[in-house]
XYZ file of C-alpha atoms in Angstrom:
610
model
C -31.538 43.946 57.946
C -30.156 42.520 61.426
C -26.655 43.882 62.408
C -24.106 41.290 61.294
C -26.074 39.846 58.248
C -24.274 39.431 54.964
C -25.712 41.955 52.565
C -27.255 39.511 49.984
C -25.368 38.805 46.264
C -26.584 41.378 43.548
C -28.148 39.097 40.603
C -25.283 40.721 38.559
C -22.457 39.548 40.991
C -24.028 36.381 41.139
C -23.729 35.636 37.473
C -19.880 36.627 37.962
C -18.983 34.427 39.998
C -20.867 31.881 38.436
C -18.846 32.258 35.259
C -15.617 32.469 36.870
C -16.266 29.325 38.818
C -17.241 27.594 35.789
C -13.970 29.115 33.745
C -11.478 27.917 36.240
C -11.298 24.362 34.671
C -10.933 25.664 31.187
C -8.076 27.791 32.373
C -6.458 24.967 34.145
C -6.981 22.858 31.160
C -5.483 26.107 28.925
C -2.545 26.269 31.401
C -2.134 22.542 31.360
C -2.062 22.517 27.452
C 0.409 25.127 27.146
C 2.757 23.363 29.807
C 2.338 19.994 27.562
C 3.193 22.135 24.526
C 6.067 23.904 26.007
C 7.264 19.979 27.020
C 6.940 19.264 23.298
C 3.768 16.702 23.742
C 2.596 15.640 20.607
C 4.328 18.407 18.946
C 5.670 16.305 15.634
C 2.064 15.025 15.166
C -0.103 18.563 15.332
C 1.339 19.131 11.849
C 1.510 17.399 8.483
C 4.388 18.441 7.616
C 8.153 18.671 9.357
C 11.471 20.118 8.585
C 13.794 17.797 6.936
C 17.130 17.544 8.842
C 19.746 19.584 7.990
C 17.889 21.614 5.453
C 15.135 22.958 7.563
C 13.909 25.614 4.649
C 12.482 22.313 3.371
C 9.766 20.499 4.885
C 8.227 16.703 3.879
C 5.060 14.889 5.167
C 5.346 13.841 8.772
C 5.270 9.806 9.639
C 4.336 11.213 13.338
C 1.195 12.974 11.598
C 0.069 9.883 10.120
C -0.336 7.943 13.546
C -2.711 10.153 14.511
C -4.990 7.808 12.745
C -3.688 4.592 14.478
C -2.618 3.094 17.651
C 0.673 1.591 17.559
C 1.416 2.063 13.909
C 2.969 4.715 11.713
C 2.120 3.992 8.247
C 5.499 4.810 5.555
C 4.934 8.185 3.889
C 6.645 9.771 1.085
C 9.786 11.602 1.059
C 8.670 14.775 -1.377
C 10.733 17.708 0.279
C 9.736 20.802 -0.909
C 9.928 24.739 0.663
C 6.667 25.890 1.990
C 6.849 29.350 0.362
C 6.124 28.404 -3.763
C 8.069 29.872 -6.428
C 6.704 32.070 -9.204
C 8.148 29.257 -11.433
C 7.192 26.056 -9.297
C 4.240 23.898 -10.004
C 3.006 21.837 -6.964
C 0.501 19.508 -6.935
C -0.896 17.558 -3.579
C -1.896 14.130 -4.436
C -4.586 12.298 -1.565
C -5.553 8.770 -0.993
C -4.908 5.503 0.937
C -2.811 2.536 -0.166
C -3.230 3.097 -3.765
C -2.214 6.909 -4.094
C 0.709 5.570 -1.232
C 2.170 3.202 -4.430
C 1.645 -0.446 -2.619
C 3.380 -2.773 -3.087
C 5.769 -0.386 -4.322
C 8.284 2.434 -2.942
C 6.618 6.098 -3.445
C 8.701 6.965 -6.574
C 7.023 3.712 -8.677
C 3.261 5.037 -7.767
C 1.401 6.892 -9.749
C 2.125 10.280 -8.411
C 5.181 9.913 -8.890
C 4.213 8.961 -12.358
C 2.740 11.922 -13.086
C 5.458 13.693 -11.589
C 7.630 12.100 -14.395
C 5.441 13.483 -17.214
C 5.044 16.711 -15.934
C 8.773 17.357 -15.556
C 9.691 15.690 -18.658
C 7.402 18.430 -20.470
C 8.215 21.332 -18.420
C 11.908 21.383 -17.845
C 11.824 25.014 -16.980
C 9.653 24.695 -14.372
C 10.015 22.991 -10.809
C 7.433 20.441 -10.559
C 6.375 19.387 -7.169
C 3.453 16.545 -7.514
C 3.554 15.867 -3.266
C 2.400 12.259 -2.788
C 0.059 12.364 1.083
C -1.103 8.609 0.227
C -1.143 6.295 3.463
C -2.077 3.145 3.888
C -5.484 1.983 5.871
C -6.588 5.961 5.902
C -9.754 7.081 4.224
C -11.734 10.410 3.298
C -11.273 11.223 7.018
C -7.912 11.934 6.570
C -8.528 14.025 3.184
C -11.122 15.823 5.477
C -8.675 16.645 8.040
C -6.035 17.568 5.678
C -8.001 19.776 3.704
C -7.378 22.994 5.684
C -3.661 22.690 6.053
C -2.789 22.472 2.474
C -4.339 25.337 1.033
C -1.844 27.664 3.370
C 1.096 25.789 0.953
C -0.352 27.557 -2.390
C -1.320 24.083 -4.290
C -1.834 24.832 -7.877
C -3.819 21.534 -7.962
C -5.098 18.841 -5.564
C -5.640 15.315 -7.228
C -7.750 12.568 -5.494
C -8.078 9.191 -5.682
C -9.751 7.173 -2.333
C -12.984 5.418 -1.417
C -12.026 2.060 -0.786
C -10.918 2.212 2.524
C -14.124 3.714 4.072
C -14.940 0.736 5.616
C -11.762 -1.029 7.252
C -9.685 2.485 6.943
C -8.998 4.448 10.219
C -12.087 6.056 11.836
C -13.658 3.840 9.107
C -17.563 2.681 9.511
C -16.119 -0.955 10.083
C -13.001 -0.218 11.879
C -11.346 -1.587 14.687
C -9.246 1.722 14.674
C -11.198 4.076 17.035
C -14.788 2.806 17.104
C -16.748 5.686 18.132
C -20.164 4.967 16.318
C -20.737 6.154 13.093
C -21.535 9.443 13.914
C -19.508 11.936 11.379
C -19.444 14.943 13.703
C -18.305 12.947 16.798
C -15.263 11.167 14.617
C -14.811 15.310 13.111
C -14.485 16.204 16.780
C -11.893 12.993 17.690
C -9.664 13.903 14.803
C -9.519 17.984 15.949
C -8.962 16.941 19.522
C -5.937 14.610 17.946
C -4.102 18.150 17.738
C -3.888 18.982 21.360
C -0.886 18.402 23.491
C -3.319 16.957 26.592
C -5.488 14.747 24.564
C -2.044 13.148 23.074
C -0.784 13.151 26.764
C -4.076 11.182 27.954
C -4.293 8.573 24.838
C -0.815 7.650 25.853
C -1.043 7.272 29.020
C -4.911 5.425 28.908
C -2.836 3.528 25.847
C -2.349 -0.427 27.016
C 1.131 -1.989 27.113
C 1.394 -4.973 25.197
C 2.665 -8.140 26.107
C 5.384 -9.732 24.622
C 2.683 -12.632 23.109
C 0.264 -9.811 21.340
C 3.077 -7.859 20.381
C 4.317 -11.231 18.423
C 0.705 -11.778 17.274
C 0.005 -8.083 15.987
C 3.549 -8.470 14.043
C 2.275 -11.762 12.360
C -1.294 -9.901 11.224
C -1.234 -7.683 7.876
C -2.439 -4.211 7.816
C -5.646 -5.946 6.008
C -6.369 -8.256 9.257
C -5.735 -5.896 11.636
C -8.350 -3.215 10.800
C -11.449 -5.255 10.068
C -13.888 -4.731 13.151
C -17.422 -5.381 11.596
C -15.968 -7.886 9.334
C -19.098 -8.779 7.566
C -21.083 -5.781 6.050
C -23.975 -7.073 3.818
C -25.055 -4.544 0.766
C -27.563 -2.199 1.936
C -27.050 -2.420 5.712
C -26.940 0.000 8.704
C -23.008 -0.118 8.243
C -22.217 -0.026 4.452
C -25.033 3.242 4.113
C -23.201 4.435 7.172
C -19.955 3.926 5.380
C -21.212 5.473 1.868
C -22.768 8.323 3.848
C -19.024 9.511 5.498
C -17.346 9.168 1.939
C -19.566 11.676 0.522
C -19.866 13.908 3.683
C -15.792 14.205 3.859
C -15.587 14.583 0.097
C -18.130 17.105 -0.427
C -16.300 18.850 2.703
C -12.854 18.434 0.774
C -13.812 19.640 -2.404
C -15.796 22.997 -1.139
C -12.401 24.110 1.185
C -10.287 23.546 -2.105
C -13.024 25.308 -4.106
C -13.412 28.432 -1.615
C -9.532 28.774 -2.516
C -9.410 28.842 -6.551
C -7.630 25.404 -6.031
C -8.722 23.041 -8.971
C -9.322 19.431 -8.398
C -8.737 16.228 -9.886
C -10.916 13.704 -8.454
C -10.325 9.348 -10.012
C -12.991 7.111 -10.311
C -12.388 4.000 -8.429
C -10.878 0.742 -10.143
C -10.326 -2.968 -8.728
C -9.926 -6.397 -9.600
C -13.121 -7.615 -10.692
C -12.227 -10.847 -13.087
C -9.128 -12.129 -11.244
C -10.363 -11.621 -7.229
C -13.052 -14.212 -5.979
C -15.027 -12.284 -3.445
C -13.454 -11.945 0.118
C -16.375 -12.994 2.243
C -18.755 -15.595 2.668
C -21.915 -13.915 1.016
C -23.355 -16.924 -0.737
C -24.913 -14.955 -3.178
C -21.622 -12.937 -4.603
C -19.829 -16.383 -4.681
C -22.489 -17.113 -6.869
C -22.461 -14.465 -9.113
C -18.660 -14.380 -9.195
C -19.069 -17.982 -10.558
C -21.799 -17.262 -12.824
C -19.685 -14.088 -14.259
C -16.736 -16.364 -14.636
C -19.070 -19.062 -16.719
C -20.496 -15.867 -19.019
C -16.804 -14.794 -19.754
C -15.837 -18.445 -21.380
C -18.927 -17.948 -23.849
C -17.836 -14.908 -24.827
C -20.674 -12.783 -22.976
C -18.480 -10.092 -22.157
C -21.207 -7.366 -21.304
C -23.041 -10.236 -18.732
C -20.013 -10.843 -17.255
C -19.159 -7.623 -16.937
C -22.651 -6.890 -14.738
C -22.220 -9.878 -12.826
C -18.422 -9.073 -11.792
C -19.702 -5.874 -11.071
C -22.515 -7.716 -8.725
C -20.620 -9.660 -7.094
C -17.878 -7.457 -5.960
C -21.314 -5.177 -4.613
C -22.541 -8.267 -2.520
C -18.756 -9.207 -1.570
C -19.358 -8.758 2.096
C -16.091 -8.090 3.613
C -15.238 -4.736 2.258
C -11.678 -3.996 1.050
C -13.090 -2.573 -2.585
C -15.143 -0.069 -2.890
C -18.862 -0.474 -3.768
C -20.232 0.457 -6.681
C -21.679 3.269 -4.890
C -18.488 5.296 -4.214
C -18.431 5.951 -7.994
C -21.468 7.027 -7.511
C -20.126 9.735 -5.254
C -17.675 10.578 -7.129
C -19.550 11.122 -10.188
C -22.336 13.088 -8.616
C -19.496 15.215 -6.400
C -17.115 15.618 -9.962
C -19.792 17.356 -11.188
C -19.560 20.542 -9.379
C -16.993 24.016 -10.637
C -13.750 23.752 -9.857
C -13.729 19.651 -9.740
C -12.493 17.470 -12.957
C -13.524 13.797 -13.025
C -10.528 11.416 -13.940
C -12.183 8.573 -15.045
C -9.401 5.362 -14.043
C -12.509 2.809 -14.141
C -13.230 3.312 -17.165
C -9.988 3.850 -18.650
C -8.967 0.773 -17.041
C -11.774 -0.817 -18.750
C -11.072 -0.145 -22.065
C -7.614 -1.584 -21.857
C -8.440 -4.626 -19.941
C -8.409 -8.031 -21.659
C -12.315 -8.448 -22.523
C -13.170 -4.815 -21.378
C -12.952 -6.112 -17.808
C -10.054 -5.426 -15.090
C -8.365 -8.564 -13.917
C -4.890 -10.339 -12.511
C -3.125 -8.607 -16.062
C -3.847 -5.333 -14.330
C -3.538 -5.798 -10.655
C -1.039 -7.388 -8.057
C -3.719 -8.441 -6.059
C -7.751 -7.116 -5.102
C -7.356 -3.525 -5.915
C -3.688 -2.757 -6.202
C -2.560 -1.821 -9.597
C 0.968 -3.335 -10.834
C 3.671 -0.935 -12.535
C 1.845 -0.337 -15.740
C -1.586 -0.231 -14.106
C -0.017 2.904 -11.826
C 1.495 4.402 -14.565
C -1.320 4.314 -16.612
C -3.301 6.021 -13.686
C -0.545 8.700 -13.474
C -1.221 9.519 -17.801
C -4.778 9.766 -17.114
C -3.628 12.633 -13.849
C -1.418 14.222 -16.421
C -4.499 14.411 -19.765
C -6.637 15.958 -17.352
C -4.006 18.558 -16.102
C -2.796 19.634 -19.402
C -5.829 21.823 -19.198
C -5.269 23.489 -16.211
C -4.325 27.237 -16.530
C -0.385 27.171 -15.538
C -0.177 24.564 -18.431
C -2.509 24.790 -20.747
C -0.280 27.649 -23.317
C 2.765 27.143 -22.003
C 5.423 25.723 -24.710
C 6.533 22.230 -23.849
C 8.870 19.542 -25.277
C 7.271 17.073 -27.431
C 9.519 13.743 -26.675
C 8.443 11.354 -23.713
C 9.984 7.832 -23.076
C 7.993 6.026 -20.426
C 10.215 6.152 -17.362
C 12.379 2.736 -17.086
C 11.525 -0.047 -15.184
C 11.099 -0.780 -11.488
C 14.731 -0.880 -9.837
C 15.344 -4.997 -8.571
C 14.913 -4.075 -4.579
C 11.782 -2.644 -5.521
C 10.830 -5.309 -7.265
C 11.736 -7.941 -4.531
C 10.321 -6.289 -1.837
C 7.128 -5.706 -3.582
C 7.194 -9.135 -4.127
C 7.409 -10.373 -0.773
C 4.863 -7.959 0.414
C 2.062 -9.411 -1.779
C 2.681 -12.483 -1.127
C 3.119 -11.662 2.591
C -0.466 -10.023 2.246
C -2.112 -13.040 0.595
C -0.694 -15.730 3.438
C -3.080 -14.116 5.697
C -6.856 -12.835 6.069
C -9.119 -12.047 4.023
C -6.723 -14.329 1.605
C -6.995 -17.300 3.950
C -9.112 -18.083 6.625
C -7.011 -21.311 7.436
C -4.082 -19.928 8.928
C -3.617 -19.143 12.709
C -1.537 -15.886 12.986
C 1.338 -17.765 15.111
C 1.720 -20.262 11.701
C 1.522 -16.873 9.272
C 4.359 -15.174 11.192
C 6.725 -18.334 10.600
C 5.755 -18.711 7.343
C 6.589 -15.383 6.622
C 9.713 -16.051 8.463
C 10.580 -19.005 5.921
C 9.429 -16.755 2.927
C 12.056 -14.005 4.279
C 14.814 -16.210 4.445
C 14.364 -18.176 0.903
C 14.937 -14.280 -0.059
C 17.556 -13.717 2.017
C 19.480 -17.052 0.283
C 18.186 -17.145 -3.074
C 21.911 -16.064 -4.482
C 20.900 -12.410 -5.942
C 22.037 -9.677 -4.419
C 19.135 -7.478 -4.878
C 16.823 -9.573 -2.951
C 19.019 -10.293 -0.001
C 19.265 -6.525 0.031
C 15.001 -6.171 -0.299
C 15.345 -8.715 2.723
C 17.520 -6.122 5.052
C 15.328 -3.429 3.986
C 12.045 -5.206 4.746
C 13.321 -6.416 8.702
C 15.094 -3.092 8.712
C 18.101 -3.827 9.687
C 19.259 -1.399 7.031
C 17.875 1.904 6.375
C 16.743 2.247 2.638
C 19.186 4.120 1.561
C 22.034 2.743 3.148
C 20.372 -0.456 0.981
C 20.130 1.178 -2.338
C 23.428 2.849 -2.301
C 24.865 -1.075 -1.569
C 23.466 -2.150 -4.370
C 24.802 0.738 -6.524
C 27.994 0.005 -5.867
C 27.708 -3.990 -5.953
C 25.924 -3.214 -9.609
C 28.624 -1.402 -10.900
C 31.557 -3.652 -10.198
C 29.645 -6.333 -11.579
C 28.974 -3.928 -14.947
C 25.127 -4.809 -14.324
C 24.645 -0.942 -15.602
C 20.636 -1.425 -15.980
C 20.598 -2.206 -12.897
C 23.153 0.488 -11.332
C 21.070 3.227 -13.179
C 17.542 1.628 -12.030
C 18.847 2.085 -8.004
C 20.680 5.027 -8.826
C 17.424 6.422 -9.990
C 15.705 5.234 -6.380
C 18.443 6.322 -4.011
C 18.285 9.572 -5.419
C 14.994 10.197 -4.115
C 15.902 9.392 -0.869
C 18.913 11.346 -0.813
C 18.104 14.522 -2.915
C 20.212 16.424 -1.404
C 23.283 14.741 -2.228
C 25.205 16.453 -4.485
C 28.071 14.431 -4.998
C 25.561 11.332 -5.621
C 23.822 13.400 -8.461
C 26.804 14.091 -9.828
C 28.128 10.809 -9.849
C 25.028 9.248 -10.873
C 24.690 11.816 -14.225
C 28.309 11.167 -14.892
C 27.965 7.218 -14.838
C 24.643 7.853 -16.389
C 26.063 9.822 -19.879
C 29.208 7.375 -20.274
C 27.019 4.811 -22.482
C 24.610 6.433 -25.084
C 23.143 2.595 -25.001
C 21.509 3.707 -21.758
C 20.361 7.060 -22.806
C 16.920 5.978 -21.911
C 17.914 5.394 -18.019
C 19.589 8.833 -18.147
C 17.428 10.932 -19.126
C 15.224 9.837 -16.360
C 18.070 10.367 -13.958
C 19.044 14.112 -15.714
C 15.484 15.634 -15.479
C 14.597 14.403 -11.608
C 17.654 16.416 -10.908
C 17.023 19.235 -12.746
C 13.506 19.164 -11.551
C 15.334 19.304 -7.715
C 18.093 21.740 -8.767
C 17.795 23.444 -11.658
C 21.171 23.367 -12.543
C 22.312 24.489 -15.687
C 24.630 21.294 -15.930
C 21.542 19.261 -15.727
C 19.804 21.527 -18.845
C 22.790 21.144 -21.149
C 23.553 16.838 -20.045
C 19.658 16.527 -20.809
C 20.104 19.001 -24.294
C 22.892 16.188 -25.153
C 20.647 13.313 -24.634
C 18.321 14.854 -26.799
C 20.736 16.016 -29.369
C 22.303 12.375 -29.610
C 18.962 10.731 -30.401
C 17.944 12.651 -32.896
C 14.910 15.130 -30.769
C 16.554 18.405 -32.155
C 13.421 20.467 -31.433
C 13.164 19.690 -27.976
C 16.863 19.678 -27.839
C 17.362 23.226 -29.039
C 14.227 24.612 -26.282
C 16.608 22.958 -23.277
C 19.522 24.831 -24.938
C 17.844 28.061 -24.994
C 16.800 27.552 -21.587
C 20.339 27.155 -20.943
C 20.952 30.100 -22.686
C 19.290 31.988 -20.278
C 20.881 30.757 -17.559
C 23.917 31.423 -18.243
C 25.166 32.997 -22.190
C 29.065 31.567 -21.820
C 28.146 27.920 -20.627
C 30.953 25.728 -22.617
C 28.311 22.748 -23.009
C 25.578 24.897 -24.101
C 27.878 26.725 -26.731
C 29.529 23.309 -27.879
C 26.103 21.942 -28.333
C 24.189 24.804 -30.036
C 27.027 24.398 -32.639
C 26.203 21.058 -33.046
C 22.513 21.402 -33.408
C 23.296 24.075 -36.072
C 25.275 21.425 -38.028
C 22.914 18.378 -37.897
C 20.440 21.016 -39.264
C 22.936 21.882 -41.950
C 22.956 25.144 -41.094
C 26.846 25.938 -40.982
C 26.811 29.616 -40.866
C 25.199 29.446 -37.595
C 27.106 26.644 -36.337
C 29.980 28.682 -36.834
C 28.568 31.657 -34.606
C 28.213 29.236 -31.600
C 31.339 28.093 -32.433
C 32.928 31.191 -32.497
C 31.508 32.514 -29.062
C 32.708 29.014 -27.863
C 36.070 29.954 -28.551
C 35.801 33.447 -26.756
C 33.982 31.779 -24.174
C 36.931 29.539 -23.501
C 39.785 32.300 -24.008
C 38.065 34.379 -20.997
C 38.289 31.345 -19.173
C 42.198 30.715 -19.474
C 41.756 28.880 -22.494
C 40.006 25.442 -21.173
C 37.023 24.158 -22.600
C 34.860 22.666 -20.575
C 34.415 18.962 -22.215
């Protein structure tokens, strides 16, 4: 070799250097990502959960998570705090879904989670039940695919499912306008894990388009509904409806084997829509026909014809906002599997339906349920449950009073928002989005004037010029000086679950609540949410009262032994043992309770706690 001449790269050194010049940009990217994380990037939206302010041990489900799946919005989410770490003594259930498991039109607490939530805790009163409601509007089994491997870390004793109908229009959906990347499963798998990082957050903001003051007027005036629809017509049997079928089952069979791997049982619904009362949506000449045809079947009394035909035409409806008959399909086929049990709402629904077929009596609008439709849905949760191992021998209480009515802001706002939804697309094609927006506009303000209280209050709520709670507690306190107590119960019953921490509001709500035995009904509702939360032994002996006072004296004595236990020299508990004793005519041991009621109270100066 000439004098001077490099000595020539070993094949081994080569390769070295090779590799280190090709791992320089992943270490500048690593660096870059921690820098962005140490900035706090993104950091609210890389989990599903967040700490609720000023009582951090408690966490609830993350808005900021949710618009991961959007641009520019961030869909409502429920407000079920609960501490990560479970108690030997808790039951917690995570419910998953779209609009439907979300409670639209109404607040959280009225859907049918929260329904089953109500049963659960009604039975169990010694046990905290935690029935977590994920639901969010315009999402799909993408997001139960990407939730699936945070929630087993949070010790679920159950999952429960019900989604499929947003598969099409939903986020990442196979008709979407809400990131359109071809309907290639693995690539949208890839988007949603990238969604985590600090630098792809950093980059979809900043590649993000400002708005101009016009389309931000003209996305305000669009619903949800109109907004999301990018291949707006998808005819049965096309590229985009098997694509669209294909992701459903993919992300459910996904779902259902993480949950499995992890001894978590799962409740999976059957899908349920209007089928008598909903025209179809689109244009499809042939599902208009049908619908009519099913329509002219039903006046001669051919339920089981109509019944096919509904079922047709809903199938050929070509813009998609219910499911297919195919989903059930899925669902069915999927249920089938260890570890999975099939809720079956369709049918259900079915068999309650005026001529065996769902309709307007059921729903608020296509596919929505109304009250009773979601708690129906919430029974059927709770019958498939009782079998589950935590519940299936454990003693209960026997009594159950469907939960009271929907509180009146509730009521109004739900109100506005379906007719809101039907001003615009798919409802009518007529309207230009400028015209909707006033409309909606005049539709606020007939609200806003109409003399009641309640839905000028729904009205600050909806335009948020309020927050909720600052709403409900307003219309608390307007209730009770007008001695409207149904209704000061009903929105007592809401605020709480916006302000469960509040322990001057639970007590003030439980001590307005037990004045009036007329009410009793209200107040029991009211007594058990807030045991559920605190387990307070002044909860177990105002709920042993309620029972006592209508006559439930089995169920009554349980709560009073579960008193018992918490705490032997409890005034209340004492007082009303003795009185159980003597409506069961047994004196002698009336006069025990009575007797350590007296000792009770002389080790306490004397007082007797009323």
């Amino acid at each position: 070799m000439a004098k001077g001449t490099p000595e020539a790269l070993s094949p081994a050194k080569k390769l070295t250097f090779r590799a280190a010049a090709a791992l320089i940009p992943v270490a500048v990217l690593l660096l870059l990502e921690i820098a962005l994380r140490t900035a706090g990037i993104g950091e609210a939206a890389r989990t599903p959960f967040e700490p609720v302010d000023g009582r951090e041990e408690f966490v609830s489900f993350s808005p900021a998570f949710g618009q991961r799946y959007f641009n520019g919005f961030e869909p409502g989410t429920a407000f079920n705090p609960f501490v990560p770490q479970k108690g030997d003594s808790t039951f917690r259930v995570f419910a998953l879904g779209g609009s439907s498991t979300a409670g639209f039109p109404y607040t959280f607490y009225n859907g049918f989670p929260a329904r089953l939530q109500e049963r659960l805790e009604t039975y169990l009163p010694d046990m905290r039940v935690e029935v977590i409601n994920l639901g969010m509007t315009a999402v799909n089994s993408y997001t139960l695919w990407h939730l699936k491997d945070y929630l087993p870390r949070y010790q679920p004793d159950a999952v429960v499912i019900y989604a499929g109908h947003n598969e099409y229009y939903g986020a990442f959906g196979a008709g979407s306008t809400i990131y359109k990347l071809g309907n290639y499963i693995w690539l949208k798998h890839f988007a949603l894990r990238l969604k985590g990082s600090a630098l792809y957050t950093a980059i979809e903001d900043l590649l993000s388009p400002s708005r101009s003051d016009a389309e931000v007027v003209e996305a305000q005036s669009r619903t949800m509904m109109a907004t999301v629809v990018g291949e707006r017509r998808i005819e049965l049997g096309d590229d985009v409806f098997d694509a669209g079928v294909r992701q459903f089952e993919a992300n459910l069979s996904a779902v259902l084997r993480t949950f499995s791997d992890h001894g978590i049982p799962v409740y999976v619904g059957t899908l349920t829509s209007n089928l008598a009362g909903q025209r179809p949506l689109g244009d499809n000449e042939e599902a208009r026909q049908l619908y009519t045809e099913a329509l002219g079947r039903l006046e001669v009394g051919d339920t089981e014809k109509a019944l096919e035909l509904f079922l047709s035409a809903k199938d050929h409806d070509d813009i998609r906002f219910r499911a297919p008959s195919a989903m059930n399909e899925v669902i069915r086929r999927l249920a089938a599997q260890p570890g999975v049990t099939l809720v079956d709402v369709e049918e259900a629904y079915r068999r309650r339906s005026t001529h065996g077929i769902e309709g307007n009596d059921e729903f608020v609008d296509h596919l929505h349920p109304n009250f009773e439709g979601y708690d129906r849905i919430g029974a059927l949760y709770f019958a498939a449950l009782e079998s589950h191992p935590v519940l299936a021998t454990r003693p209960r209480l026997t009594s159950f009073d469907r939960g009271p009515a929907i509180d009146p802001i509730d009521q109004a706002t739900a109100a506005i928002q379906i007719l809101r939804l039907k001003s615009g697309f798919p409802f009518r094609t007529d309207v230009d989005p400028k015209v909707e927006l006033r409309l909606y506009g005049r539709l606020l303000d007939r609200y806003l004037r109409s003399g009641s209280y309640t839905d000028s209050l729904a009205v600050l709520a909806l335009n948020r010029v309020k927050l909720i709670y600052d709403v409900l507690y307003e219309g608390v306190q307007i209730a009770r000086s007008r001695n409207d107590t149904t209704n000061a119960l009903l929105l007592y019953r809401a605020l709480l679950h916006w302000q469960p921490f509040n322990e001057s509001l639970n007590k003030d709500a439980v001590a307005y609540a037990l004045a009036d035995p007329d009410y009793d009904r209200y107040t029991s509702t009211i007594t058990r949410y807030l045991l559920n939360r605190t387990g307070a032994q002044a909860y177990v002996d105002a709920l042993a009262a309620i029972h006592l006072r209508r006559g439930a004296l089995d169920d009554a004595e349980r709560l009073l032994h579960f008193s018992e236990r918490i705490n032997a020299f409890s005034h209340p508990m004492l007082y009303n043992m003795a009185r159980l004793h003597v409506m069961r005519g047994d004196t002698a041991r009336a006069r025990r309770y009575f007797i350590r009621l007296q000792s009770a109270a002389g080790r306490s100066g004397g007082e007797v706690d009323p």
